[in-house]
CSV table of C-alpha atoms in Angstrom, one decimal:
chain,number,residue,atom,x,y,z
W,1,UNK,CA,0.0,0.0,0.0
W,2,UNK,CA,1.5,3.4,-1.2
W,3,UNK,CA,0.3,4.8,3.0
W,4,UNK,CA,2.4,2.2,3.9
W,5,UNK,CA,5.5,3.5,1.7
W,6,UNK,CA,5.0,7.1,2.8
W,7,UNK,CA,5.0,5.7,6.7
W,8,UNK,CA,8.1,4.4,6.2
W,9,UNK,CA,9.5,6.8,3.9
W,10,UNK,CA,9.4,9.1,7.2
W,11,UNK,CA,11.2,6.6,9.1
W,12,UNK,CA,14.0,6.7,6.4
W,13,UNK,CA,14.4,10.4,6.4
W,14,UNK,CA,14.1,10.6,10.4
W,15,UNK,CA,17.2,8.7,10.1
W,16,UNK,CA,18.9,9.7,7.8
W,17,UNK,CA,18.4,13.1,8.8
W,18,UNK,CA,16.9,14.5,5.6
W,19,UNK,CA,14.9,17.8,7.1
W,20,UNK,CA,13.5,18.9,3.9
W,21,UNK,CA,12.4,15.2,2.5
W,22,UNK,CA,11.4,14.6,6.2
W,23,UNK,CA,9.0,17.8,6.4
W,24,UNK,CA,7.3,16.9,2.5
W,25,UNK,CA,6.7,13.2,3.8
W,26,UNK,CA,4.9,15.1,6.9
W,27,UNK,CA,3.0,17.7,4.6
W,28,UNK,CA,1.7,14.4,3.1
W,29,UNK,CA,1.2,12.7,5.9
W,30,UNK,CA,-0.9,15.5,7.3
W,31,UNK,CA,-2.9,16.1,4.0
W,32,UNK,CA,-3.8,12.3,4.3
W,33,UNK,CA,-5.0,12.5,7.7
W,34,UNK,CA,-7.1,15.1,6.9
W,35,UNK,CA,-8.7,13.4,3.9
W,36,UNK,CA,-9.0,10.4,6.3
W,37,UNK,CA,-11.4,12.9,8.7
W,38,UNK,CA,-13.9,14.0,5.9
W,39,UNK,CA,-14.1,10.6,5.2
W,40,UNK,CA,-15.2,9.5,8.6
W,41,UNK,CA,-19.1,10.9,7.6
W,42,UNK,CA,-19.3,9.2,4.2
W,43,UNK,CA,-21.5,6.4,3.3
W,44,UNK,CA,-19.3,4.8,0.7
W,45,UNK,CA,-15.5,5.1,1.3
W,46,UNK,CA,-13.0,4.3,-1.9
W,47,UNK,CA,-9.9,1.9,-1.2
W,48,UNK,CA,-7.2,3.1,0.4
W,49,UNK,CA,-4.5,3.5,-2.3
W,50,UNK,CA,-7.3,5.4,-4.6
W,51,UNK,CA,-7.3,7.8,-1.5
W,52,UNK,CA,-4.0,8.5,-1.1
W,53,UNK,CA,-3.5,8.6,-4.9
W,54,UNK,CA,-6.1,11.5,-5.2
W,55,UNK,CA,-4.3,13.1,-2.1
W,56,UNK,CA,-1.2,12.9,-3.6
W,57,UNK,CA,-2.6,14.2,-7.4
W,58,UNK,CA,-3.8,17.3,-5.5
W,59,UNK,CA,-1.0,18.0,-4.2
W,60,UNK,CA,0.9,17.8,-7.2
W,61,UNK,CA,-1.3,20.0,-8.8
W,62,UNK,CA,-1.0,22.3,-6.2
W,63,UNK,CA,2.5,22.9,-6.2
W,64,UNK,CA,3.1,22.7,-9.9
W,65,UNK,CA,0.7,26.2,-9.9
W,66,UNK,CA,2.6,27.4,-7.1
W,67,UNK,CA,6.2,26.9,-9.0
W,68,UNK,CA,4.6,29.4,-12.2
W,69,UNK,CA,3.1,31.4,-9.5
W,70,UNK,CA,6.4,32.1,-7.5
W,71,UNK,CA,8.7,31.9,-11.1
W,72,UNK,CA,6.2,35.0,-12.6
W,73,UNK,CA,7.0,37.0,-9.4
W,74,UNK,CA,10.3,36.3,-9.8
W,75,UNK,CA,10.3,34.1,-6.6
W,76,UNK,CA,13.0,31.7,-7.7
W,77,UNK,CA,13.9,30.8,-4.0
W,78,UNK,CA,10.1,29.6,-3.0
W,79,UNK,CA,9.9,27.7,-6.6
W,80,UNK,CA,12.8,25.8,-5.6
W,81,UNK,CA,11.1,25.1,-2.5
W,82,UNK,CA,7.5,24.1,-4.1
W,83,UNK,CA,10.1,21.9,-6.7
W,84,UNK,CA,11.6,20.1,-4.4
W,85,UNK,CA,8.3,18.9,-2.2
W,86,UNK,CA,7.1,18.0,-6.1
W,87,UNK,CA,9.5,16.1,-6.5
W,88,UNK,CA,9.0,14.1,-2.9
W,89,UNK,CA,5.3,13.9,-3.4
W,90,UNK,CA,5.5,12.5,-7.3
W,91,UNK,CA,7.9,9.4,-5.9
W,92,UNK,CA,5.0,8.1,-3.8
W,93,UNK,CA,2.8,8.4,-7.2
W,94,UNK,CA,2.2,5.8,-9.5
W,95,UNK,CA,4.0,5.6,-12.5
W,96,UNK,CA,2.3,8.0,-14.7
W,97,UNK,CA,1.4,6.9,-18.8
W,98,UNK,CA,3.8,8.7,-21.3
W,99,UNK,CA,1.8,11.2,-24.0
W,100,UNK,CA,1.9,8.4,-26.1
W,101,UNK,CA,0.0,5.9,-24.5
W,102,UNK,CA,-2.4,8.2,-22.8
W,103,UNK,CA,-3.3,9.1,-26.2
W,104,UNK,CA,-3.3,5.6,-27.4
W,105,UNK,CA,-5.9,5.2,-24.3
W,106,UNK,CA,-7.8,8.3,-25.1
W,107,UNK,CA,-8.3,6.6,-29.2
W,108,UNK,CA,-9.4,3.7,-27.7
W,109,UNK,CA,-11.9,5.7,-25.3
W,110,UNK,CA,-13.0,7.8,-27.8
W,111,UNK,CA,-13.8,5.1,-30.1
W,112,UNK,CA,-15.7,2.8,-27.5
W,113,UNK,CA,-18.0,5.9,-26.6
W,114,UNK,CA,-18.3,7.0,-30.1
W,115,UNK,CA,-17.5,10.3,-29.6
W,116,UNK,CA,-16.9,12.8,-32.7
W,117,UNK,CA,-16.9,16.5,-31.6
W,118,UNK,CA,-15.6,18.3,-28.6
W,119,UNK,CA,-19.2,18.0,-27.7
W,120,UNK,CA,-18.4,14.5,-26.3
W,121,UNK,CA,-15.4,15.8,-24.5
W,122,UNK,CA,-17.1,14.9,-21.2
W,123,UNK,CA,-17.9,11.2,-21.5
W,124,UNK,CA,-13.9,10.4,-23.1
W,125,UNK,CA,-12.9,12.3,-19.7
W,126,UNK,CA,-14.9,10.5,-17.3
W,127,UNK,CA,-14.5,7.5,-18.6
W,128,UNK,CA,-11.0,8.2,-18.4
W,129,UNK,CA,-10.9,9.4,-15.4
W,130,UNK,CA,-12.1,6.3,-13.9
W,131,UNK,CA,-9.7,3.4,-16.1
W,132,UNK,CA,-6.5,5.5,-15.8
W,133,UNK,CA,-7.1,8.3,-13.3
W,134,UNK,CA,-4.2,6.9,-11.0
W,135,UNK,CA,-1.8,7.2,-14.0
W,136,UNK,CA,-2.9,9.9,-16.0
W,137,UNK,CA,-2.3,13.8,-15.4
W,138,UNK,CA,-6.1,15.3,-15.6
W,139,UNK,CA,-4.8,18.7,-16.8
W,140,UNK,CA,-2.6,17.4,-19.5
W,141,UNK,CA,-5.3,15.0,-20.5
W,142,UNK,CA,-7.7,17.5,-21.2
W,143,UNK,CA,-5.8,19.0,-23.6
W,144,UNK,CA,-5.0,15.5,-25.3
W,145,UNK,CA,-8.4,15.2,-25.5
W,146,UNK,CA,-10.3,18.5,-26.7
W,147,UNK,CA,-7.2,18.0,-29.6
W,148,UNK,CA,-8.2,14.4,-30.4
W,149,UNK,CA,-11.8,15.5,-30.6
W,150,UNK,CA,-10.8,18.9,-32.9
């Protein structure tokens, strides 16, 4: 289980007394156990891993619009920062599809669903979304898509 890898991932950097992998493995750690609270009042709770994977996506997402935040205002010091938890927080991800195959998989989607027109653009994502969502960027997706379906 990828909770189970981030647990011990902070065990590693406690001793090997890695401060700034040690505080991103926290900041996810933290993010986790907040997502675990909201989910204490739902009916229907997802798996584990498809938890911690969403988690993980958002905060990915997150920094990523922090880094060209910071790097506009000429904030190359805090984009460092946000780079470096990125670059914790995207080894506990799976491994994402490369441009290729998520196209290959958006063909094959667009194609099952029967969609022609960026109309459609909608059912190819959720669909999507729900085969491949663990190993597929969302935002870079979307673009794949609305092209394929230009």
């Amino acid at each position: 289980m990828i909770r189970d890898t981030i647990k011990s991932a902070q065990v590693q950097s406690m001793k090997a007394g890695d401060k700034d992998r040690l505080a991103a493995v926290r900041l996810i750690l933290a993010k986790l156990k907040d997502r675990d609270i909201e989910l204490r009042t739902a009916s229907n709770v997802p798996d584990d891993d498809s938890i911690v994977v969403e988690v993980l996506q958002k905060m990915v997402k997150q920094r990523r619009e922090s880094i060209d935040m910071f790097k506009s205002g000429g904030r190359d010091e805090l984009a460092a920062k946000e780079q470096a938890e990125l670059d914790v927080i995207e080894t506990f991800l799976p491994a994402q599809l490369s441009e290729d195959e998520t196209k290959a998989a958006i063909e094959g989607i667009k194609a099952e669903v029967g969609a022609e027109s960026v109309k459609d653009m909608g059912k190819v994502m959720a669909v999507l979304k729900e085969r491949h969502g663990a190993v597929i960027d969302m935002s870079k997706a979307s673009g794949l898509v609305k092209a394929a379906l230009s």
